[in-house]
Amino acid sequence: MTTAGPNKPFERGTIERRDPKPHDVVIDIRYAGICHSDIHQARDEWGEGIYPMVPGHEIAGVVSAVGGEVTRYAVGDRVGVGCFVDSCRECENCRAGEEQYCLQGEVQTYNAVDHDGENTYGGYSTQIVVDENYVLGIPDGVELDVAAPLLCAGITLYSPLNHWKAGPGTKVAIVGMGGLGHMGVKIAKAMGAEVTVLSRTLSKQEDGMRLGADHYHATEDEATFTELAGSFDLIVNTVAAVVPVDDYLGLLKLDGSMVNVGVPEEKLSYHGFSLVAGRKSLSGSKIGGIRETQEMLDFCARHGLGADVETISCDQVDEAWERVVKGDVRYRFVIDTATFG
């Protein structure tokens, strides 16, 4: 499915994928998750949109063919593709397995130009061709529909929780109970942390507790910031909107960290004393590298985790996008690509 420009509706169309190179894997896409960043990019809210655009970087499917030198995958394997499909492979970050921070810029799964000068097209389609080094194996025990959102939402939360060592004896707060936040609750709980959801209202409290939260508080209640002052080792902010950073920093313990994974259009601001008063840190995190993403998928398989999804047909994408903008999804839309027909 392609969109011809900002705020243009989706249309069925045909795109050409490259012929498989020696290390390429051809994937028949089964499910494609809808990420809010698809909407930002297709509507050119982040700038530099390339049209026609085929969004989608939460891709789950089955290998249908492989290049002659592929060693990692075989026809019939269950696989996934996340937010990027290549990187320079030479910089220090790539060599360290942190390809998402490639110093030359990773090649995004869509709305980008690959090293051959061709535009990349994403997962709102029936097939994709990707170098085996940027393909993930989806373990048995995780169904493809609930696995698709793990390739963005899952790794976006796993990476900071892993890096900042969420686990037994730590208190973690997840800000926002949406497509990202609901995975944060599941993963942090599976890591052994004590988990609190900080959401604007209590409307999703029942869901939060069902998914593993130990506590749930409404941030529209000013008393929340007084009652929970100095409570958390780690706060992961999933909200793509301006939040009162100083108030949240006040919830951290000594040496606590607040990590932003949501990216609002406007700048965030804070007062320096909010950091120096408790040797606190304000940081950011962006998905994960191939190694860590595979680690996340294996972790989710061991703990029986997947996204909570609402499966839709290709004809429902425009409607689904409007619902995402309104926060009317619990908690990730997934396109069944069989409906492309």
Short mmCIF file of C-alpha atoms in Angstrom, two decimals, residues 41 44 46-51 53 111:
data_model
loop_
_atom_site.label_atom_id
_atom_site.label_comp_id
_atom_site.label_asym_id
_atom_site.label_seq_id
_atom_site.Cartn_x
_atom_site.Cartn_y
_atom_site.Cartn_z
CA GLN A 41 6.74 10.08 8.42
CA ASP A 44 5.87 14.51 6.68
CA TRP A 46 9.43 14.92 10.70
CA GLY A 47 10.39 16.27 7.28
CA GLU A 48 12.23 14.67 4.36
CA GLY A 49 9.38 12.42 3.28
CA ILE A 50 10.03 10.38 0.12
CA TYR A 51 6.92 9.64 -1.97
CA MET A 53 5.87 5.90 0.48
CA ASN A 111 11.42 6.38 3.56
#
